[in-house]
PDB file of C-alpha atoms in Angstrom:
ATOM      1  CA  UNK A 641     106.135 138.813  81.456  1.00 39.00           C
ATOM      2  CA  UNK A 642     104.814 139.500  78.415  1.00 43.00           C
ATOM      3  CA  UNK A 643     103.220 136.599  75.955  1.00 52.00           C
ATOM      4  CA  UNK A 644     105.897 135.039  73.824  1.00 57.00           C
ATOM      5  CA  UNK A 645     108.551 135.624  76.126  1.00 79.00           C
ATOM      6  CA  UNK A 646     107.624 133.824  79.367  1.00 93.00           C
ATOM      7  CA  UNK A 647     111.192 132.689  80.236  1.00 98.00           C
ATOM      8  CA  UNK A 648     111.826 130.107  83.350  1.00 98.00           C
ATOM      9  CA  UNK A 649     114.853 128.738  84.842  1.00 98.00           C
ATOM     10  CA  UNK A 650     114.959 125.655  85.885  1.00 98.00           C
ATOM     11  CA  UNK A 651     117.737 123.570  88.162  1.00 98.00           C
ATOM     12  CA  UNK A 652     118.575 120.110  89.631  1.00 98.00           C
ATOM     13  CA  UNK A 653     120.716 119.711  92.257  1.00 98.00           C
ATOM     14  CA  UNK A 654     122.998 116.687  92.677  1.00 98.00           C
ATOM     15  CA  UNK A 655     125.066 115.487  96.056  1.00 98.00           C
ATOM     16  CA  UNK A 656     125.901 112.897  98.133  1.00 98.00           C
ATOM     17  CA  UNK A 657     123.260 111.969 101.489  1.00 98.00           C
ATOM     18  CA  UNK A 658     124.381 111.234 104.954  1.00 98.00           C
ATOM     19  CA  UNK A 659     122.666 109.244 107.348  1.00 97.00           C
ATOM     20  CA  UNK A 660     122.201 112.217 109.466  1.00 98.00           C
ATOM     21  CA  UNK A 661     118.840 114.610 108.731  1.00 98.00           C
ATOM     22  CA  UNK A 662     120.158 118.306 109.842  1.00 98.00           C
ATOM     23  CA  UNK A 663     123.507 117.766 107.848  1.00 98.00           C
ATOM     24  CA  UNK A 664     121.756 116.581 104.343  1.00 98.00           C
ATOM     25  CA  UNK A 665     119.070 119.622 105.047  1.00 98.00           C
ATOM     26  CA  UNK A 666     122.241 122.188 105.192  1.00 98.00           C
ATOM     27  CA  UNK A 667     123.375 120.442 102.124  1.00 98.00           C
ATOM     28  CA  UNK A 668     119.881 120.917  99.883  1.00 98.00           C
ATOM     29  CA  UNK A 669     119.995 124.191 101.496  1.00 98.00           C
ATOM     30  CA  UNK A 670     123.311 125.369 100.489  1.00 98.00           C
ATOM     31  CA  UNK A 671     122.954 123.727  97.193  1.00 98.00           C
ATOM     32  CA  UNK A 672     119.657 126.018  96.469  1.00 98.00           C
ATOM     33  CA  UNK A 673     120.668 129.233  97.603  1.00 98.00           C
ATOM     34  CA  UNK A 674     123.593 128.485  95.165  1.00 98.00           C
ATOM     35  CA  UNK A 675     121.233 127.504  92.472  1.00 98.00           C
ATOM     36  CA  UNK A 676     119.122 130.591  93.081  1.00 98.00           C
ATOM     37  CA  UNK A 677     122.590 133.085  92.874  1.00 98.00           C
ATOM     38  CA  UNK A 678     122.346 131.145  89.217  1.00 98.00           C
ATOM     39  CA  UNK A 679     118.876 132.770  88.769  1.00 98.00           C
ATOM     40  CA  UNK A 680     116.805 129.337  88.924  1.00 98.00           C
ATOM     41  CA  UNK A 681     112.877 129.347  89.752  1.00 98.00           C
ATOM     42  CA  UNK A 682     112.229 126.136  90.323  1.00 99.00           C
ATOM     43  CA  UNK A 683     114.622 123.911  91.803  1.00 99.00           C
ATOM     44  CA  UNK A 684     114.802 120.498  92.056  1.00 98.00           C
ATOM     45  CA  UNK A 685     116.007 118.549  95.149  1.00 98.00           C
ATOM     46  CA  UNK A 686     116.411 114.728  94.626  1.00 98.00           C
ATOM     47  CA  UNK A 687     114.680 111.729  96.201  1.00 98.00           C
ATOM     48  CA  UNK A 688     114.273 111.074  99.867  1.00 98.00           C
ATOM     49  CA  UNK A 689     117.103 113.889 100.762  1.00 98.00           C
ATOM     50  CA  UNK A 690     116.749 113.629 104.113  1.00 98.00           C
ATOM     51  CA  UNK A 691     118.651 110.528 104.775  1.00 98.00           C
ATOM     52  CA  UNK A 692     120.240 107.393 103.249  1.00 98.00           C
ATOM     53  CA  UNK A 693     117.939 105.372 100.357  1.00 98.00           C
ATOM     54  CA  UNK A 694     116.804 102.772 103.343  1.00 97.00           C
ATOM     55  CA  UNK A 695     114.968 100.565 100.767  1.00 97.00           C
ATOM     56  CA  UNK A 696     118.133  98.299 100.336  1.00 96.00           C
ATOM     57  CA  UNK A 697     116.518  96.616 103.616  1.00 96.00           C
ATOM     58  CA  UNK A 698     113.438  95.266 105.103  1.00 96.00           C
ATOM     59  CA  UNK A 699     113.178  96.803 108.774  1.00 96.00           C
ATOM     60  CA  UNK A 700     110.817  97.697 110.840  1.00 96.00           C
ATOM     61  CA  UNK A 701     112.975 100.419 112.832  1.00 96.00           C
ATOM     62  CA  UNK A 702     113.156 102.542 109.174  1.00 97.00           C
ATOM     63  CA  UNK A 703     109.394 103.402 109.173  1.00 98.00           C
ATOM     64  CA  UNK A 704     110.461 105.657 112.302  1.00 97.00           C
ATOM     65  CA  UNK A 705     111.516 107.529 109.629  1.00 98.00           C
ATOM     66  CA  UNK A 706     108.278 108.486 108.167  1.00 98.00           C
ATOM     67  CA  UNK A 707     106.458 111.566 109.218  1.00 98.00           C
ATOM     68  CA  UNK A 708     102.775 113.178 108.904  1.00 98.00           C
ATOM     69  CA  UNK A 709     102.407 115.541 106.060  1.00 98.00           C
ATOM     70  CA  UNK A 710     100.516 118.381 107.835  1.00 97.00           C
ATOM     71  CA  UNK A 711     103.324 119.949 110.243  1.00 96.00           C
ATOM     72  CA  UNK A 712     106.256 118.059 108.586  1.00 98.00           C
ATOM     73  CA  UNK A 713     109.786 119.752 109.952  1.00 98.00           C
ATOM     74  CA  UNK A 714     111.564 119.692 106.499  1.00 98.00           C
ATOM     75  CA  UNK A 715     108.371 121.001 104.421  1.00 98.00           C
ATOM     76  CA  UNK A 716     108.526 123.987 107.148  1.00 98.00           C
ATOM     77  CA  UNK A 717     111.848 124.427 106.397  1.00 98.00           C
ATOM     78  CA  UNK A 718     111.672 124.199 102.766  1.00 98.00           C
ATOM     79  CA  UNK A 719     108.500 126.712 102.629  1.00 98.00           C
ATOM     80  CA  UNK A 720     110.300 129.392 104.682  1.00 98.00           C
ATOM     81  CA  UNK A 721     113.702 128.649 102.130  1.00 98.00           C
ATOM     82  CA  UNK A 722     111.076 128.830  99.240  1.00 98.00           C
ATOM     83  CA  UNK A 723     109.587 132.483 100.062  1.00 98.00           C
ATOM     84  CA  UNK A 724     112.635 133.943 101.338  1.00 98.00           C
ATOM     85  CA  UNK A 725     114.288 133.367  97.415  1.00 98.00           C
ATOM     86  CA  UNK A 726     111.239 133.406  96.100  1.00 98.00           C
ATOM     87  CA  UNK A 727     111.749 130.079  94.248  1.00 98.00           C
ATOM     88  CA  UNK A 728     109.212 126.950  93.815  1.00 98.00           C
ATOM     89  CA  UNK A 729     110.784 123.277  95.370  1.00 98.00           C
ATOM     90  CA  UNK A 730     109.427 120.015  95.152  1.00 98.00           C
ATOM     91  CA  UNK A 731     110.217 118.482  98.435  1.00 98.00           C
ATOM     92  CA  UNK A 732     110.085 114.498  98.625  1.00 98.00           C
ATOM     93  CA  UNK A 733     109.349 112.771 102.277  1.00 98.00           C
ATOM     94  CA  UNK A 734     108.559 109.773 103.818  1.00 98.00           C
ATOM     95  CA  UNK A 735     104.944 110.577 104.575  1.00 98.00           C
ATOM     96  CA  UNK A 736     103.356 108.546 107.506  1.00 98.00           C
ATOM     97  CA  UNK A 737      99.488 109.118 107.392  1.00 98.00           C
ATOM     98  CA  UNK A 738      97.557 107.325 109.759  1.00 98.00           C
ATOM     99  CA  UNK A 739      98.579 103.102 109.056  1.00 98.00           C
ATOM    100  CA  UNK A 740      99.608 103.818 105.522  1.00 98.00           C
ATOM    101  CA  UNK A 741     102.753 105.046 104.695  1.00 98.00           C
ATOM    102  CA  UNK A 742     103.771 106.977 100.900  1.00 98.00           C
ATOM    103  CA  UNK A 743     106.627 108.245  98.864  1.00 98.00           C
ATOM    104  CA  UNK A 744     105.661 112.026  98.560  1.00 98.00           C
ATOM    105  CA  UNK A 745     106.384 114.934  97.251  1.00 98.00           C
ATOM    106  CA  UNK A 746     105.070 118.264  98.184  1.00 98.00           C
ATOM    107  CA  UNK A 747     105.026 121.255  96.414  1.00 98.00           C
ATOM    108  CA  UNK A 748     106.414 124.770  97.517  1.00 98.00           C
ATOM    109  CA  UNK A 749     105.206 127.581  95.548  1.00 98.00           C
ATOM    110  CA  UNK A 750     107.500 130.509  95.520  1.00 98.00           C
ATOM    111  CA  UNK A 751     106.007 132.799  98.395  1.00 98.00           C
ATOM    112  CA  UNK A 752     106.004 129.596 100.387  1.00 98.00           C
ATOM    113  CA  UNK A 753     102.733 128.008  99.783  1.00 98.00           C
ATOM    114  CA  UNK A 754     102.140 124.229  99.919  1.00 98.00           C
ATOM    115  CA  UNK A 755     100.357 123.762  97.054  1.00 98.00           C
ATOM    116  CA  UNK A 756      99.609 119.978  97.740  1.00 98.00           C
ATOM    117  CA  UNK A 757     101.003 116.491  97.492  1.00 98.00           C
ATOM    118  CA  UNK A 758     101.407 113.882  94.985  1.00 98.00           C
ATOM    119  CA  UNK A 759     102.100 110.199  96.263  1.00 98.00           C
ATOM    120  CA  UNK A 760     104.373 107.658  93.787  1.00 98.00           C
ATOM    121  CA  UNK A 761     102.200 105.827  91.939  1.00 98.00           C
ATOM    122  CA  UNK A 762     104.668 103.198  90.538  1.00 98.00           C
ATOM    123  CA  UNK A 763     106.413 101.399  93.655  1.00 98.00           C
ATOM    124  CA  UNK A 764     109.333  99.148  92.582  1.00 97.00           C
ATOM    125  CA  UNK A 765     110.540  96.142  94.189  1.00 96.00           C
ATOM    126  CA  UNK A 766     113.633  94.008  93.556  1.00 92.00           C
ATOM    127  CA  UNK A 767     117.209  93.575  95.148  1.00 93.00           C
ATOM    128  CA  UNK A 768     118.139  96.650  96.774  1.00 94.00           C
ATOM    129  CA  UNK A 769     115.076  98.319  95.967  1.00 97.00           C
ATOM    130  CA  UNK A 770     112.456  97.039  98.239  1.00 97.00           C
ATOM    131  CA  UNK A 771     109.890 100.080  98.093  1.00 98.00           C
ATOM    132  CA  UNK A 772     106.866  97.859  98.511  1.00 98.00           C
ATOM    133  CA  UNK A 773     108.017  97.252 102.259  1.00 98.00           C
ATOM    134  CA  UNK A 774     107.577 100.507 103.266  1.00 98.00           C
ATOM    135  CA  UNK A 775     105.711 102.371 100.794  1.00 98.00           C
ATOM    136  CA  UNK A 776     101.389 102.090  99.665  1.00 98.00           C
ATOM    137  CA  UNK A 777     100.894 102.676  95.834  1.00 98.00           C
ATOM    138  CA  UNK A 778      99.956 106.574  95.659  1.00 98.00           C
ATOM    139  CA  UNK A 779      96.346 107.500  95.354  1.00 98.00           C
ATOM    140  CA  UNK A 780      96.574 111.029  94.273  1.00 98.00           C
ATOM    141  CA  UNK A 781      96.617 110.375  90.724  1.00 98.00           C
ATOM    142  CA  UNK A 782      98.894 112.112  88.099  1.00 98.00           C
ATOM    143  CA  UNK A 783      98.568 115.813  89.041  1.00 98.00           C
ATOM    144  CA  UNK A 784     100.165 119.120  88.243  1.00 98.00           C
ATOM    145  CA  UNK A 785     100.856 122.414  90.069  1.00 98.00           C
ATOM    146  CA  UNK A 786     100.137 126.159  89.118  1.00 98.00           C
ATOM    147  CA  UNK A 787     103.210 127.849  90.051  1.00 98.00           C
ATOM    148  CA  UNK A 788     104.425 131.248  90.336  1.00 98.00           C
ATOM    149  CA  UNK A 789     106.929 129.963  86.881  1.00 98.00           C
ATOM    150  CA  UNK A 790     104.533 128.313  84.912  1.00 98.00           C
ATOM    151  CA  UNK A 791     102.572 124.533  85.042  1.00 98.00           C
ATOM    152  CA  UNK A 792     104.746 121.620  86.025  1.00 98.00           C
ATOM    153  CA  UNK A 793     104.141 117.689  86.900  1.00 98.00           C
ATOM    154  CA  UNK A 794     105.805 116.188  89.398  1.00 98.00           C
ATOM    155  CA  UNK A 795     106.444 112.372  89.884  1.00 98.00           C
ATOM    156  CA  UNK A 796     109.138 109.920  91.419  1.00 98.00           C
ATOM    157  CA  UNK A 797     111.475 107.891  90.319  1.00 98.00           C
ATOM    158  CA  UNK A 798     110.056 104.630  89.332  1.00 98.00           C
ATOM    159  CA  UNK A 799     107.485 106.366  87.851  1.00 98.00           C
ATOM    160  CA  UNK A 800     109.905 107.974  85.341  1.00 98.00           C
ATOM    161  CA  UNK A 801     109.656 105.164  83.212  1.00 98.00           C
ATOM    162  CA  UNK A 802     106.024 104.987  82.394  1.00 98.00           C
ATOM    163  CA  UNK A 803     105.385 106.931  79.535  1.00 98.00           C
ATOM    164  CA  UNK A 804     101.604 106.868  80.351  1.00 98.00           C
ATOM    165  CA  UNK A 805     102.683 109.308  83.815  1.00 98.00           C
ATOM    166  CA  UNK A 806     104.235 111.730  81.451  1.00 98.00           C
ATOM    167  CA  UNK A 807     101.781 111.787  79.419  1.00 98.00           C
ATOM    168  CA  UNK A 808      99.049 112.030  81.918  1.00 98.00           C
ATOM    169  CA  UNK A 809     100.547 114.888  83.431  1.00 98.00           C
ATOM    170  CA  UNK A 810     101.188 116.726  79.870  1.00 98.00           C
ATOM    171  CA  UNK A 811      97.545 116.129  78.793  1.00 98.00           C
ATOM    172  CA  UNK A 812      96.929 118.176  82.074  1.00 98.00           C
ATOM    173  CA  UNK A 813      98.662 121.113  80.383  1.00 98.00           C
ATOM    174  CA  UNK A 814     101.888 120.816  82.360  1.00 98.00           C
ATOM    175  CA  UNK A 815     104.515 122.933  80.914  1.00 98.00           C
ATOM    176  CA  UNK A 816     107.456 121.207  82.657  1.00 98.00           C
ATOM    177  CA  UNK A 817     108.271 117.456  84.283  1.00 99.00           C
ATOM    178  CA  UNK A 818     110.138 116.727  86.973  1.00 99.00           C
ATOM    179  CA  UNK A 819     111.579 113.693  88.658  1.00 98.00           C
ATOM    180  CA  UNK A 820     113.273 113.575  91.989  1.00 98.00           C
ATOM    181  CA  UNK A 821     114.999 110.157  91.802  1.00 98.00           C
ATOM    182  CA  UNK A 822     117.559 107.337  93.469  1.00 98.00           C
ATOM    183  CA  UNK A 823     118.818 105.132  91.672  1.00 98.00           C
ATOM    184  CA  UNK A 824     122.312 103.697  90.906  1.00 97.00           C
ATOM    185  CA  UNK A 825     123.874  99.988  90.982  1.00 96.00           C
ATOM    186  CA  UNK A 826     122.491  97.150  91.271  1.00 93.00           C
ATOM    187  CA  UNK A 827     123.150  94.686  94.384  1.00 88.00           C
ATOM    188  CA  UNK A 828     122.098  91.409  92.435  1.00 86.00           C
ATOM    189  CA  UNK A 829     124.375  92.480  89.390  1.00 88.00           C
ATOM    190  CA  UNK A 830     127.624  94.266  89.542  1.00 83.00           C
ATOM    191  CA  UNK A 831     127.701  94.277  85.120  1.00 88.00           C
ATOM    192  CA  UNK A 832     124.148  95.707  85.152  1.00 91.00           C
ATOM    193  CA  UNK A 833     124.690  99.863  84.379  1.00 93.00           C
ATOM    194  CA  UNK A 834     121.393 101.234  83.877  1.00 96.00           C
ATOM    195  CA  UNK A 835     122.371 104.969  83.868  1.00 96.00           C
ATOM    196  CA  UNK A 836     122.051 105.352  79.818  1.00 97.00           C
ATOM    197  CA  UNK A 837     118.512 103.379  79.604  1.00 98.00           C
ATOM    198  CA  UNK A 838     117.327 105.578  82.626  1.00 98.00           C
ATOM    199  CA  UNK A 839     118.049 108.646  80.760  1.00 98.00           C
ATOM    200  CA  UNK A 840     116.864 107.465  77.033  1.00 98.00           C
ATOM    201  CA  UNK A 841     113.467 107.336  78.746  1.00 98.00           C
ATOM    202  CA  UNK A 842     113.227 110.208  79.952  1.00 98.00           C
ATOM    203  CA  UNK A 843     113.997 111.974  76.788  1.00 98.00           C
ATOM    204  CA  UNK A 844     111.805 110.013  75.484  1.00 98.00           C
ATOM    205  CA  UNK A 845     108.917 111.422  77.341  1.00 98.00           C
ATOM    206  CA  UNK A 846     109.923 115.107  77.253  1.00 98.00           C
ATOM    207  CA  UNK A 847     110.401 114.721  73.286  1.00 98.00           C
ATOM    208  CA  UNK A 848     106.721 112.515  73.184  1.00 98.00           C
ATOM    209  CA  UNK A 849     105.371 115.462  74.807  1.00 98.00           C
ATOM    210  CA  UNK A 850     107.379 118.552  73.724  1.00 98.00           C
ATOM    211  CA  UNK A 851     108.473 120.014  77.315  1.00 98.00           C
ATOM    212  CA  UNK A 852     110.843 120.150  79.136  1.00 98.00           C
ATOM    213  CA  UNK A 853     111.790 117.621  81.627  1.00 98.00           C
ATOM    214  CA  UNK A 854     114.147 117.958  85.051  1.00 98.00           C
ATOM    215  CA  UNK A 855     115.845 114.735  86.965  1.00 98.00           C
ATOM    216  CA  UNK A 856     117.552 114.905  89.793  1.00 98.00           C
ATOM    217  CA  UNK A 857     119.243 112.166  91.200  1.00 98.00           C
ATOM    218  CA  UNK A 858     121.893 111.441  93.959  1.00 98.00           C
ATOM    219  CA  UNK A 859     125.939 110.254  94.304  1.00 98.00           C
ATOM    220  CA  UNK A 860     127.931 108.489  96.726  1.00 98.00           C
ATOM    221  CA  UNK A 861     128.274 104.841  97.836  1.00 97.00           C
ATOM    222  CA  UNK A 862     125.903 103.723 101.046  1.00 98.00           C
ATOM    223  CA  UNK A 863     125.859 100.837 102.733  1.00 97.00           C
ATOM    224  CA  UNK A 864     122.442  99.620 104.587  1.00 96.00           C
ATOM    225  CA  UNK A 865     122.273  96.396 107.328  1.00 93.00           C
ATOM    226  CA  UNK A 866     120.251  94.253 105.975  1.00 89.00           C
ATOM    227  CA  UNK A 867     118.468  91.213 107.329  1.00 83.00           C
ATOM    228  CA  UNK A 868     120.697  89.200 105.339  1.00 83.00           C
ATOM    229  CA  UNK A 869     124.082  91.529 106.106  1.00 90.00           C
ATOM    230  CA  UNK A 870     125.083  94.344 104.498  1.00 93.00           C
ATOM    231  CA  UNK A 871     124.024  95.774 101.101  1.00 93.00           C
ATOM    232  CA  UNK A 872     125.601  98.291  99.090  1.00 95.00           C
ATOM    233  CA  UNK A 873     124.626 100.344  96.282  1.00 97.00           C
ATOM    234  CA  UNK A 874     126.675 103.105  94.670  1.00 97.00           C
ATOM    235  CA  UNK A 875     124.340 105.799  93.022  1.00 98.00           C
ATOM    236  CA  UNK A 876     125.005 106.812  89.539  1.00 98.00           C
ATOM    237  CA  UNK A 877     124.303 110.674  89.551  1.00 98.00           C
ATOM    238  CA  UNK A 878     124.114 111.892  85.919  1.00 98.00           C
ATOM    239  CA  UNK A 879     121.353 114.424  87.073  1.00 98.00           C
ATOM    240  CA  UNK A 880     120.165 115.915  84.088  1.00 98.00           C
ATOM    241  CA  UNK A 881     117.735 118.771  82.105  1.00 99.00           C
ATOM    242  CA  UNK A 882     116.055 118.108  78.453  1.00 98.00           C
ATOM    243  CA  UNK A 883     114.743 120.294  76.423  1.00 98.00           C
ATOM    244  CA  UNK A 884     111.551 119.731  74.824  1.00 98.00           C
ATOM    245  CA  UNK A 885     112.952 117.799  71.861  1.00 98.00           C
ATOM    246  CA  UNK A 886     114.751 115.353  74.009  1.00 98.00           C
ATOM    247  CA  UNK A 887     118.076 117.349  73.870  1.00 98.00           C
ATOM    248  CA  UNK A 888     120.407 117.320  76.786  1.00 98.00           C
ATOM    249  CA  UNK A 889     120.753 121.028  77.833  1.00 98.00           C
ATOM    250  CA  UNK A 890     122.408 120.084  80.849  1.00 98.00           C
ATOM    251  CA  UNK A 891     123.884 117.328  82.706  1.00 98.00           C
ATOM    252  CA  UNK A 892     126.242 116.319  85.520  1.00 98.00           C
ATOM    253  CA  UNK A 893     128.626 113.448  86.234  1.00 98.00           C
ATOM    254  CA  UNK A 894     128.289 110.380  88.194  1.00 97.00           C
ATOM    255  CA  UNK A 895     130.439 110.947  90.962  1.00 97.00           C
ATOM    256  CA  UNK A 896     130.664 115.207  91.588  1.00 98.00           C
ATOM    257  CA  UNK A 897     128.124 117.167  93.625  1.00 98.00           C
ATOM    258  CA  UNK A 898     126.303 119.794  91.186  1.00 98.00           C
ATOM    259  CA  UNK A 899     124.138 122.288  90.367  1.00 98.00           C
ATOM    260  CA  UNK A 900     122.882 122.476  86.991  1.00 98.00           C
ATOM    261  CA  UNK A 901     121.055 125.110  85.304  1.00 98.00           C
ATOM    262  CA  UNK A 902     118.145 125.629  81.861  1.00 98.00           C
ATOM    263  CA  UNK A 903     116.248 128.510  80.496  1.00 98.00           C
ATOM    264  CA  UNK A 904     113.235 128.231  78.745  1.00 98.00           C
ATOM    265  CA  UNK A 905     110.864 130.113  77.070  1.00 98.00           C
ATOM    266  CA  UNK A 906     107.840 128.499  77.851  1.00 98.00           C
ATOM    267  CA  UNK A 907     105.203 130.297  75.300  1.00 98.00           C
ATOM    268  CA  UNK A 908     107.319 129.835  72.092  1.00 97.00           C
ATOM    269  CA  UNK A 909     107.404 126.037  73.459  1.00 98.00           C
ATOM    270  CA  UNK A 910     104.139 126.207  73.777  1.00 97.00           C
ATOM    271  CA  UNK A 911     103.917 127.085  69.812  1.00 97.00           C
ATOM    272  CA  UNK A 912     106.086 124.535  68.879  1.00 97.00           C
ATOM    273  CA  UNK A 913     104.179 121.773  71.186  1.00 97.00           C
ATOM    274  CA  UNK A 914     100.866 123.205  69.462  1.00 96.00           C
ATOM    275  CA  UNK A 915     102.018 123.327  66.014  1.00 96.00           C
ATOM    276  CA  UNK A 916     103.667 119.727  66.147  1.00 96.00           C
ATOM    277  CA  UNK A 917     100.258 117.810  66.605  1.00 95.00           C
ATOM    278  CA  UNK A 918     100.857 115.050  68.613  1.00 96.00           C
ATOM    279  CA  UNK A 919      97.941 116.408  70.971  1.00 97.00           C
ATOM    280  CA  UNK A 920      95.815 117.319  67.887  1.00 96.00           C
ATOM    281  CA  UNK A 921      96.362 113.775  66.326  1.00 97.00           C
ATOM    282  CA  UNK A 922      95.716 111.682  69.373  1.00 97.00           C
ATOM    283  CA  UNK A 923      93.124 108.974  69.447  1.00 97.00           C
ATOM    284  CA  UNK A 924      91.894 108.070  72.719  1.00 97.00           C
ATOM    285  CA  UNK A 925      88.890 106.233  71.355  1.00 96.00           C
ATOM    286  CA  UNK A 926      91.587 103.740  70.319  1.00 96.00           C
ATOM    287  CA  UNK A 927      93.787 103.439  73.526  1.00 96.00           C
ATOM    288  CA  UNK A 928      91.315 101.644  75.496  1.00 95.00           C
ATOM    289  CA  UNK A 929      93.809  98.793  75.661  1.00 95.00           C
ATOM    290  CA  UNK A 930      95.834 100.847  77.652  1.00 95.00           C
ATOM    291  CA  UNK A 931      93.455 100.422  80.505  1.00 94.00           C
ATOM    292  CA  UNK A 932      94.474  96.739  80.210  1.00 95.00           C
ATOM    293  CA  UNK A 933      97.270  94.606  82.303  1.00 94.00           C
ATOM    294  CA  UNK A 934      97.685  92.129  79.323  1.00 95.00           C
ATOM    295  CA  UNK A 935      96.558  93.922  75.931  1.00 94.00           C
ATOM    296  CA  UNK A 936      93.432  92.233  75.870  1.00 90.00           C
ATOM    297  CA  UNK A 937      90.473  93.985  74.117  1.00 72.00           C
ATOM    298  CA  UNK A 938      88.023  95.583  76.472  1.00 57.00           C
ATOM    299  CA  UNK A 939      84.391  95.194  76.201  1.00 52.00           C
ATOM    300  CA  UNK A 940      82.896  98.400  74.156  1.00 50.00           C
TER     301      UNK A 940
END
């Protein structure tokens, strides 16, 4: 393409996950080949696709679930998908490798190529959310991936509200952010809607950073045994695509199955994210407190 017209098209897909692996795979599947007749690139598949959200629980029995990277049946899948539309997916999995286990995402270029892993670096844990169970705190770092479309960072979920990730990932020149995500009610608190906050963040970050950003989240009520009986959480949906401003460009409901759709040009954004100067006008000399848990000053 030439320079000052590198346009992408980006997507997030939105549905409802079964229990059962081969019938949420023909879901994602169906649900990109529809995004790609919409002339998407890069598409984005929510969190942990292939089954139910088993963090509502504490058992043993769900890290059967998990599965080595190298070899993994739904990255095979995903890369053959991937070069036959020639499209780039993010593909989350519950990664087993040897006695840890991770929240990961691996990246499909659009000929098919894995071109690596990033591991959640921010694991939650409260009621209905019990990630530190299963998951080890990533150790890849904040990274992002040269695709066929352009530069993008990838993280997960929790880690969409850290500022610092986004901005980690944009001082690494990505071009894009996206975050595969579950998340929905809250077991503990029936009043306690979260769906608006989550957003606001978000925006936040791709308007902090001038790009783009991409969330995809699930729908649908599912209901986990839990050591203490059954818990219930009904996912909120309201997938959604900013522009690099903050602007919703595109957003779905909280209850419908979707497939929603951006264009960018990613060299005039480019201008804009050069010409605003909030990467000119940083001060990292003065952010050392950042490194801190508490705010306290560091030793110089």
């Amino acid at each position: 393409m030439e320079k000052g017209n590198r346009q992408v098209v980006v997507s997030a897909l939105q549905f409802a996950c079964t229990d059962d692996v081969p019938t949420n795979l023909a879901t994602a599947e169906r649900l990109v080949r529809a995004a790609h007749a919409k002339g998407a690139n890069i598409i984005l598949i929510q969190e942990l696709f292939e089954g139910y959200y088993f963090c509502q629980a504490q058992r043993e029995d769900f890290f059967r679930r998990a599965k080595p990277y190298n070899d993994h049946p739904t990255i095979k899948r995903m890369q053959g998908l991937a070069k036959e539309l020639g499209v780039v997916l993010p593909v989350s999995f519950f990664e087993e490798a040897n006695s840890a286990h991770y929240n990961s995402v691996a990246i499909i270029d659009a000929d098919g190529t894995d071109l690596g892993l990033y591991r959640k670096s921010h694991i939650p844990d409260g009621p209905g959310y019990q990630e530190k169970f299963y998951f080890n705190p990533g150790d890849t770092g904040f990274k992002v991936f040269q695709t066929k479309f352009g530069k993008i960072g990838v993280a997960i979920c929790w880690d969409q509200w850290f500022p610092e990730a986004a901005r980690a990932m944009a001082l690494q020149g990505a071009e894009i952010l996206f975050y595969p995500t579950a998340i929905g009610s809250e077991p503990q608190d029936e009043g306690l809607d979260s769906r608006e906050h989550w957003q606001r963040v978000m925006q936040g970050h791709a308007g902090a950073n001038v790009v783009p950003l991409v969330a995809s989240n699930r729908i649908g009520k599912e209901i986990i045994e839990t050591e203490h009986g059954k818990s219930q959480i009904t996912f909120y949906g309201n997938s959604f695509i900013a522009g690099p401003t903050g602007e919703i460009v595109a957003a779905a409901n909280d209850k419908d199955e979707a497939v929603l759709i951006a264009q960018f040009d990613l060299d005039k954004i480019k201008s804009k994210r050069s010409c605003w100067g909030v990467f000119r006008d940083r001060r990292p000399d003065l952010y050392k407190v950042l490194l801190t848990s508490d705010g306290s000053k560091t030793s110089s």
